[in-house]
CSV table of C-alpha atoms in Angstrom, one decimal:
chain,number,residue,atom,x,y,z
A,1,MET,CA,22.5,-4.2,-30.5
A,2,THR,CA,18.8,-4.1,-29.7
A,3,SER,CA,17.6,-6.2,-26.8
A,4,ALA,CA,13.9,-7.0,-26.2
A,5,CYS,CA,12.7,-5.2,-23.2
A,6,THR,CA,9.2,-4.4,-21.9
A,7,PHE,CA,8.3,-3.0,-18.5
A,8,VAL,CA,4.9,-3.3,-16.9
A,9,ILE,CA,3.5,-2.2,-13.6
A,10,VAL,CA,0.6,-4.5,-12.4
A,11,GLY,CA,-1.8,-3.2,-9.8
A,12,GLN,CA,-3.7,-4.9,-7.0
A,13,LEU,CA,-6.5,-6.1,-9.2
A,14,ASP,CA,-4.1,-7.9,-11.6
A,15,HIS,CA,-4.4,-5.5,-14.5
A,16,PRO,CA,-1.6,-3.4,-15.9
A,17,ILE,CA,-1.6,0.2,-14.8
A,18,TYR,CA,1.5,1.2,-16.8
A,19,GLU,CA,3.2,-0.3,-19.8
A,20,ALA,CA,6.4,0.8,-21.5
A,21,ASP,CA,8.1,-0.7,-24.4
A,22,LEU,CA,11.7,0.2,-23.6
A,23,THR,CA,13.4,-0.9,-26.8
A,24,GLY,CA,13.2,0.6,-30.3
A,25,PRO,CA,10.3,0.1,-32.7
A,26,LYS,CA,9.3,-3.5,-33.0
A,27,GLU,CA,6.7,-5.4,-35.1
A,28,GLN,CA,3.2,-5.8,-33.7
A,29,GLN,CA,3.5,-9.6,-33.1
A,30,ALA,CA,6.5,-9.3,-30.8
A,31,GLN,CA,4.6,-6.7,-28.8
A,32,TYR,CA,1.6,-9.0,-28.3
A,33,LEU,CA,3.9,-11.9,-27.4
A,34,HIS,CA,5.6,-9.8,-24.8
A,35,GLN,CA,2.3,-8.8,-23.2
A,36,PHE,CA,1.1,-12.4,-23.2
A,37,VAL,CA,4.3,-13.7,-21.6
A,38,LEU,CA,4.2,-11.0,-18.9
A,39,HIS,CA,0.6,-11.8,-18.0
A,40,ALA,CA,1.3,-15.5,-17.9
A,41,SER,CA,4.2,-14.9,-15.5
A,42,LEU,CA,1.8,-13.3,-13.0
A,43,ASP,CA,0.9,-16.8,-11.7
A,44,ALA,CA,4.5,-17.7,-11.1
A,45,ILE,CA,5.0,-14.4,-9.3
A,46,ASP,CA,2.0,-14.9,-7.1
A,47,ASP,CA,3.4,-18.3,-6.0
A,48,ILE,CA,6.7,-16.8,-5.0
A,49,MET,CA,5.4,-13.6,-3.6
A,50,TRP,CA,3.7,-15.1,-0.6
A,51,SER,CA,6.6,-17.2,0.6
A,52,THR,CA,9.4,-14.7,0.8
A,53,LYS,CA,10.0,-11.3,2.5
A,54,GLU,CA,12.2,-10.1,-0.3
A,55,CYS,CA,11.1,-7.3,-2.6
A,56,HIS,CA,13.3,-8.2,-5.6
A,57,LEU,CA,12.1,-11.6,-6.9
A,58,LYS,CA,14.9,-12.1,-9.4
A,59,THR,CA,13.9,-14.2,-12.5
A,60,THR,CA,10.5,-15.7,-12.0
A,61,ASP,CA,9.5,-17.1,-15.3
A,62,ARG,CA,11.0,-17.8,-18.7
A,63,PHE,CA,9.7,-18.3,-22.2
A,64,ASN,CA,12.0,-19.5,-24.9
A,65,ASN,CA,14.9,-17.1,-24.5
A,66,LEU,CA,13.0,-14.4,-22.7
A,67,LEU,CA,13.2,-13.9,-18.9
A,68,VAL,CA,10.7,-12.2,-16.7
A,69,THR,CA,12.2,-10.5,-13.6
A,70,ALA,CA,9.8,-9.1,-10.9
A,71,TYR,CA,9.8,-6.7,-8.0
A,72,VAL,CA,7.0,-6.4,-5.5
A,73,THR,CA,6.6,-3.1,-3.6
A,74,PRO,CA,7.1,-3.4,0.2
A,75,GLY,CA,3.4,-2.5,0.8
A,76,ASN,CA,2.4,-5.4,-1.5
A,77,SER,CA,0.3,-3.2,-3.6
A,78,ALA,CA,2.0,-3.4,-7.0
A,79,ARG,CA,4.2,-5.6,-9.0
A,80,PHE,CA,6.9,-4.4,-11.5
A,81,LEU,CA,7.6,-6.8,-14.3
A,82,LEU,CA,10.5,-6.6,-16.7
A,83,LEU,CA,10.7,-8.8,-19.8
A,84,HIS,CA,14.3,-9.0,-21.0
A,85,ASP,CA,16.7,-11.4,-22.6
A,86,GLY,CA,19.0,-12.2,-19.7
A,87,ARG,CA,21.6,-9.5,-19.3
A,88,ASN,CA,22.4,-6.9,-16.6
A,89,ASP,CA,20.8,-8.4,-13.5
A,90,GLU,CA,22.3,-6.0,-11.0
A,91,ASN,CA,21.1,-2.9,-12.9
A,92,ILE,CA,17.6,-4.3,-13.0
A,93,LYS,CA,17.6,-4.1,-9.2
A,94,SER,CA,18.5,-0.4,-9.1
A,95,PHE,CA,16.1,0.3,-12.0
A,96,PHE,CA,13.2,-1.2,-10.0
A,97,THR,CA,14.2,0.7,-6.9
A,98,GLU,CA,14.2,4.0,-8.8
A,99,VAL,CA,10.8,3.3,-10.4
A,100,TYR,CA,9.4,2.3,-7.0
A,101,GLU,CA,10.0,5.9,-5.7
A,102,LEU,CA,8.3,7.3,-8.8
A,103,TYR,CA,5.4,4.9,-8.4
A,104,LEU,CA,5.0,5.8,-4.7
A,105,LYS,CA,4.7,9.5,-5.5
A,106,ILE,CA,2.0,8.8,-8.1
A,107,MET,CA,-0.1,6.5,-5.8
A,108,LEU,CA,0.0,8.9,-2.9
A,109,ASN,CA,-2.3,11.1,-5.0
A,110,PRO,CA,-5.8,10.8,-3.3
A,111,PHE,CA,-7.4,10.8,-6.7
A,112,HIS,CA,-5.4,7.8,-8.0
A,113,GLY,CA,-7.5,4.7,-7.4
A,114,PRO,CA,-6.3,1.1,-7.2
A,115,ALA,CA,-7.2,0.6,-10.8
A,116,SER,CA,-6.2,3.9,-12.4
A,117,LYS,CA,-3.7,3.8,-15.2
A,118,ILE,CA,-0.7,6.0,-14.8
A,119,MET,CA,-1.0,8.7,-17.5
A,120,ASN,CA,1.5,11.1,-16.1
A,121,LYS,CA,3.9,12.1,-19.0
A,122,GLU,CA,6.7,13.1,-16.6
A,123,PHE,CA,6.5,9.6,-15.1
A,124,ASP,CA,6.8,8.1,-18.5
A,125,LYS,CA,9.7,10.3,-19.4
A,126,LYS,CA,11.5,9.5,-16.1
A,127,VAL,CA,11.0,5.7,-16.5
A,128,ARG,CA,12.5,5.9,-20.0
A,129,THR,CA,15.4,8.0,-18.8
A,130,TYR,CA,16.2,5.5,-16.0
A,131,ALA,CA,15.9,2.7,-18.5
A,132,ARG,CA,18.5,4.4,-20.7
A,133,LYS,CA,20.8,5.3,-17.9
A,134,ILE,CA,20.6,2.1,-15.8
A,135,LEU,CA,19.8,-0.6,-18.2
A,136,GLY,CA,21.7,0.9,-21.1
A,137,LEU,CA,18.9,0.7,-23.6
B,1,MET,CA,4.6,44.5,-10.7
B,2,ALA,CA,3.9,40.9,-11.6
B,3,GLY,CA,6.6,38.6,-10.3
B,4,ARG,CA,7.9,35.7,-12.3
B,5,PRO,CA,5.3,32.9,-12.0
B,6,LYS,CA,6.7,29.9,-10.2
B,7,GLN,CA,6.9,26.8,-12.3
B,8,ALA,CA,4.8,24.1,-10.5
B,9,LEU,CA,6.9,21.1,-9.8
B,10,ASN,CA,5.4,17.9,-11.2
B,11,ILE,CA,4.6,15.4,-8.5
B,12,VAL,CA,7.2,13.0,-9.8
B,13,ASP,CA,9.9,15.7,-9.3
B,14,ARG,CA,9.1,16.5,-5.7
B,15,PRO,CA,11.5,15.0,-3.2
B,16,LEU,CA,10.3,12.1,-1.0
B,17,SER,CA,12.4,12.0,2.1
B,18,LYS,CA,13.3,9.0,4.2
B,19,ASN,CA,15.1,11.1,6.8
B,20,LYS,CA,13.1,11.2,10.0
B,21,LEU,CA,14.3,14.7,10.9
B,22,GLU,CA,12.8,16.2,7.8
B,23,LEU,CA,9.3,14.8,8.4
B,24,SER,CA,6.8,17.3,9.7
B,25,THR,CA,4.3,16.6,12.5
B,26,VAL,CA,0.8,17.7,13.0
B,27,SER,CA,-0.4,19.2,16.3
B,28,VAL,CA,-3.0,17.4,18.3
B,29,SER,CA,-5.4,20.4,18.1
B,30,ALA,CA,-5.2,20.5,14.3
B,31,PHE,CA,-5.9,16.7,14.2
B,32,ALA,CA,-8.8,17.0,16.7
B,33,PHE,CA,-10.3,19.8,14.6
B,34,LEU,CA,-10.0,17.8,11.4
B,35,THR,CA,-11.5,14.8,13.0
B,36,SER,CA,-14.4,16.7,14.4
B,37,GLU,CA,-15.0,18.3,11.0
B,38,ILE,CA,-14.9,14.9,9.3
B,39,ILE,CA,-17.4,13.5,11.7
B,40,GLN,CA,-19.7,16.4,11.4
B,41,TYR,CA,-19.6,16.3,7.6
B,42,THR,CA,-20.3,12.6,7.5
B,43,MET,CA,-23.1,13.0,10.1
B,44,ASP,CA,-24.8,15.5,7.8
B,45,ASN,CA,-24.8,13.1,4.9
B,46,ALA,CA,-25.5,9.8,6.8
B,47,SER,CA,-28.9,8.4,7.4
B,48,ASN,CA,-28.2,6.3,10.5
B,49,THR,CA,-25.3,5.2,12.7
B,50,THR,CA,-24.4,2.3,10.5
B,51,ASP,CA,-24.2,4.6,7.4
B,52,LEU,CA,-22.1,7.0,9.4
B,53,ASP,CA,-19.8,4.2,10.4
B,54,GLU,CA,-19.5,3.0,6.8
B,55,ARG,CA,-18.7,6.5,5.5
B,56,LEU,CA,-16.0,7.0,8.1
B,57,ASP,CA,-14.6,3.6,7.2
B,58,ARG,CA,-14.4,4.6,3.6
B,59,ILE,CA,-12.5,7.8,4.4
B,60,GLY,CA,-10.1,5.9,6.6
B,61,TYR,CA,-9.6,3.2,3.9
B,62,GLU,CA,-8.1,5.7,1.4
B,63,VAL,CA,-5.7,6.9,4.1
B,64,GLY,CA,-4.7,3.4,5.1
B,65,VAL,CA,-3.9,2.4,1.5
B,66,ARG,CA,-1.4,5.2,1.1
B,67,ASN,CA,-0.1,4.9,4.6
B,68,MET,CA,1.0,1.3,4.1
B,69,GLU,CA,3.2,2.1,1.1
B,70,LEU,CA,4.6,5.3,2.5
B,71,LEU,CA,5.6,3.8,5.8
B,72,SER,CA,7.0,0.7,4.2
B,73,PHE,CA,9.1,3.0,2.0
B,74,ARG,CA,10.4,5.0,5.0
B,75,GLU,CA,11.7,1.9,6.8
B,76,LYS,CA,15.4,1.5,7.0
B,77,VAL,CA,15.3,-1.8,5.1
B,78,PRO,CA,12.1,-2.2,3.0
B,79,ARG,CA,10.8,-5.6,3.8
B,80,ARG,CA,7.6,-7.1,2.5
B,81,LYS,CA,4.9,-8.6,4.7
B,82,PRO,CA,3.9,-11.9,3.3
B,83,GLU,CA,2.2,-13.1,6.4
B,84,VAL,CA,-0.8,-11.6,8.2
B,85,LEU,CA,1.1,-11.4,11.5
B,86,ASP,CA,3.8,-9.4,9.8
B,87,ALA,CA,1.3,-6.9,8.5
B,88,LEU,CA,-0.5,-6.7,11.9
B,89,ARG,CA,2.8,-6.2,13.7
B,90,PHE,CA,3.7,-3.5,11.2
B,91,ILE,CA,0.4,-1.7,12.0
B,92,HIS,CA,0.9,-2.1,15.7
B,93,SER,CA,4.6,-1.0,15.9
B,94,THR,CA,5.2,1.2,12.9
B,95,ALA,CA,1.9,2.7,11.7
B,96,TRP,CA,0.6,3.6,15.2
B,97,PRO,CA,3.7,5.6,16.3
B,98,HIS,CA,3.6,7.4,13.0
B,99,MET,CA,0.0,8.4,13.4
B,100,PHE,CA,-0.4,8.7,17.1
B,101,GLY,CA,3.1,9.0,18.6
B,102,LYS,CA,3.1,5.6,20.5
B,103,THR,CA,2.7,2.0,19.6
B,104,ALA,CA,-0.8,0.5,19.9
B,105,ASP,CA,-1.4,-0.9,23.4
B,106,ASP,CA,-2.3,-4.4,22.5
B,107,LEU,CA,-2.3,-6.9,19.7
B,108,GLN,CA,-4.0,-10.2,20.4
B,109,GLN,CA,-5.4,-13.1,18.5
B,110,ALA,CA,-9.0,-13.9,19.4
B,111,ALA,CA,-9.2,-17.1,21.5
B,112,ALA,CA,-12.2,-18.4,19.6
B,113,ALA,CA,-11.3,-18.0,16.0
B,114,ASP,CA,-7.9,-18.0,14.3
B,115,ASP,CA,-9.0,-15.5,11.7
B,116,GLU,CA,-9.8,-12.8,14.2
B,117,TYR,CA,-7.3,-10.4,15.7
B,118,MET,CA,-7.7,-7.4,18.1
B,119,ILE,CA,-5.7,-4.2,18.3
B,120,SER,CA,-6.4,-2.1,21.4
B,121,ASP,CA,-5.7,1.5,22.3
B,122,HIS,CA,-6.5,2.9,25.7
B,123,ASP,CA,-6.7,6.5,24.6
B,124,LEU,CA,-7.4,6.8,20.9
B,125,PRO,CA,-6.8,10.4,19.7
B,126,THR,CA,-9.9,10.4,17.6
B,127,ASN,CA,-12.1,9.6,20.6
B,128,ARG,CA,-10.4,11.8,23.1
B,129,TYR,CA,-12.3,14.9,22.1
B,130,VAL,CA,-15.5,13.4,20.9
B,131,SER,CA,-18.4,12.6,23.1
B,132,VAL,CA,-21.1,10.2,21.8
B,133,PRO,CA,-24.7,10.8,23.0
B,134,LYS,CA,-26.7,7.9,24.2
B,135,SER,CA,-29.0,8.1,21.2
B,136,TYR,CA,-26.1,6.9,19.0
B,137,GLY,CA,-25.9,3.6,20.7
B,138,SER,CA,-22.6,1.8,20.4
B,139,PHE,CA,-21.2,4.1,17.7
B,140,ASN,CA,-17.4,4.6,18.0
B,141,PRO,CA,-15.7,7.5,16.3
B,142,GLY,CA,-12.7,5.2,16.0
B,143,GLY,CA,-14.5,3.9,12.9
B,144,LEU,CA,-12.2,6.3,11.1
B,145,VAL,CA,-9.1,4.5,12.4
B,146,ALA,CA,-10.8,1.1,11.7
B,147,GLY,CA,-11.0,2.2,8.1
B,148,ILE,CA,-7.3,3.1,8.2
B,149,ILE,CA,-6.5,-0.4,9.5
B,150,ARG,CA,-8.7,-2.0,6.8
B,151,GLY,CA,-7.0,0.0,4.1
B,152,MET,CA,-3.5,-1.0,5.3
B,153,LEU,CA,-4.5,-4.7,5.4
B,154,GLY,CA,-6.4,-4.5,2.2
B,155,THR,CA,-3.7,-3.0,0.1
B,156,ALA,CA,-1.2,-5.5,1.5
B,157,GLY,CA,-3.3,-8.3,0.3
B,158,PHE,CA,-5.2,-9.2,3.5
B,159,PRO,CA,-8.8,-8.2,2.9
B,160,ALA,CA,-10.6,-8.0,6.3
B,161,ARG,CA,-13.5,-6.4,8.1
B,162,VAL,CA,-12.4,-4.1,10.8
B,163,SER,CA,-14.8,-2.6,13.4
B,164,ALA,CA,-14.1,-0.4,16.4
B,165,HIS,CA,-15.6,-1.3,19.8
B,166,PHE,CA,-15.6,0.3,23.2
B,167,VAL,CA,-14.5,-2.0,26.0
B,168,GLU,CA,-15.1,-1.0,29.6
B,169,SER,CA,-12.1,-1.5,31.8
B,170,ARG,CA,-12.2,-1.5,35.6
B,171,ASP,CA,-8.9,0.2,36.2
B,172,ARG,CA,-9.2,2.9,33.6
B,173,PRO,CA,-11.7,5.8,33.8
B,174,LYS,CA,-12.3,5.9,30.1
B,175,PRO,CA,-13.2,2.8,28.0
B,176,THR,CA,-10.6,1.2,25.8
B,177,THR,CA,-11.1,1.1,22.0
B,178,THR,CA,-10.6,-2.3,20.5
B,179,PHE,CA,-10.4,-2.9,16.8
B,180,LEU,CA,-11.8,-6.3,15.9
B,181,ILE,CA,-10.1,-7.5,12.7
B,182,LYS,CA,-11.9,-10.4,10.9
B,183,LEU,CA,-9.8,-11.7,8.0
B,184,ASP,CA,-11.4,-13.0,4.8
B,185,THR,CA,-11.4,-16.7,4.1
B,186,LEU,CA,-9.2,-16.0,1.1
B,187,VAL,CA,-6.4,-14.9,3.4
B,188,MET,CA,-6.6,-18.0,5.7
B,189,GLN,CA,-6.7,-20.3,2.6
B,190,ARG,CA,-3.6,-18.7,1.2
B,191,GLU,CA,-1.7,-18.9,4.5
B,192,ALA,CA,-2.6,-22.6,4.8
B,193,LEU,CA,-1.4,-23.2,1.3
B,194,VAL,CA,1.9,-21.4,1.8
B,195,LYS,CA,2.5,-23.3,5.1
B,196,GLN,CA,1.9,-26.5,3.2
B,197,GLN,CA,4.4,-25.7,0.5
B,198,ARG,CA,7.2,-25.0,3.0
């Protein structure tokens, strides 16, 4: 059974530095909708972000039947957003923690600026592998 | 005979250790050498002491950005720093020992303004082996570390202006270096807003 799932990493300057559509092929419209919902949820995340010490922000926003779960890196420099339809919450936590380590290795690169997109193919492969293993997609 | 070429590990595959025992340290002499080369290189390119300060600050900024994330990752329980004080305490007690082997000597809030903070160090390693001639006025090589602090605060969401100053002290032979941290109005507004919501 296919479940809608899009993963986005948003950098400091509020623009996406990495996007991955973790489910199978979908129509164009659904993709645009996902992107829009994720960007709209940034406001909700900003509100919650500054009042808690937690990294995992659970579900921060919802749109129809779609939920947005967020994770903020301990150094406050990036936000991971996952758009999904409400299943496997615990796995999402471990998924975010794994991707955090990958993200850290990428951003330690002195040539990787705050606004650079993550183009590393290995990174992409690993994110999708984790998504398959942990989220069961 | 040509040996088998080693397959370069992609950065994403390299291990990132949290274990304190596996972390390597750098000798003071290597660090002093690097600092002197950095200062000499920026001196050649800078037009005056303000420019020199800005260049050092920029170099330090990049270091600070990465330091913040890396040190937060290495903590036992990764916690975020939603308040300015959290971030400053993190710099004072976690970042300083990581960089210089001991906590910073002082963290105070300026009496006059509530958006100014000061971190002091009595014997900053960058200044230990650098002598500043009179013609450079009040230039402080600690500008490099000021950039590091600015980078750490900036990436954590607390943009600020950080400057390094010498402060003469009666009971110490060498002057103390104090970093004056002036936070942006954006930060103060956000803090006030969050306090209101609570």
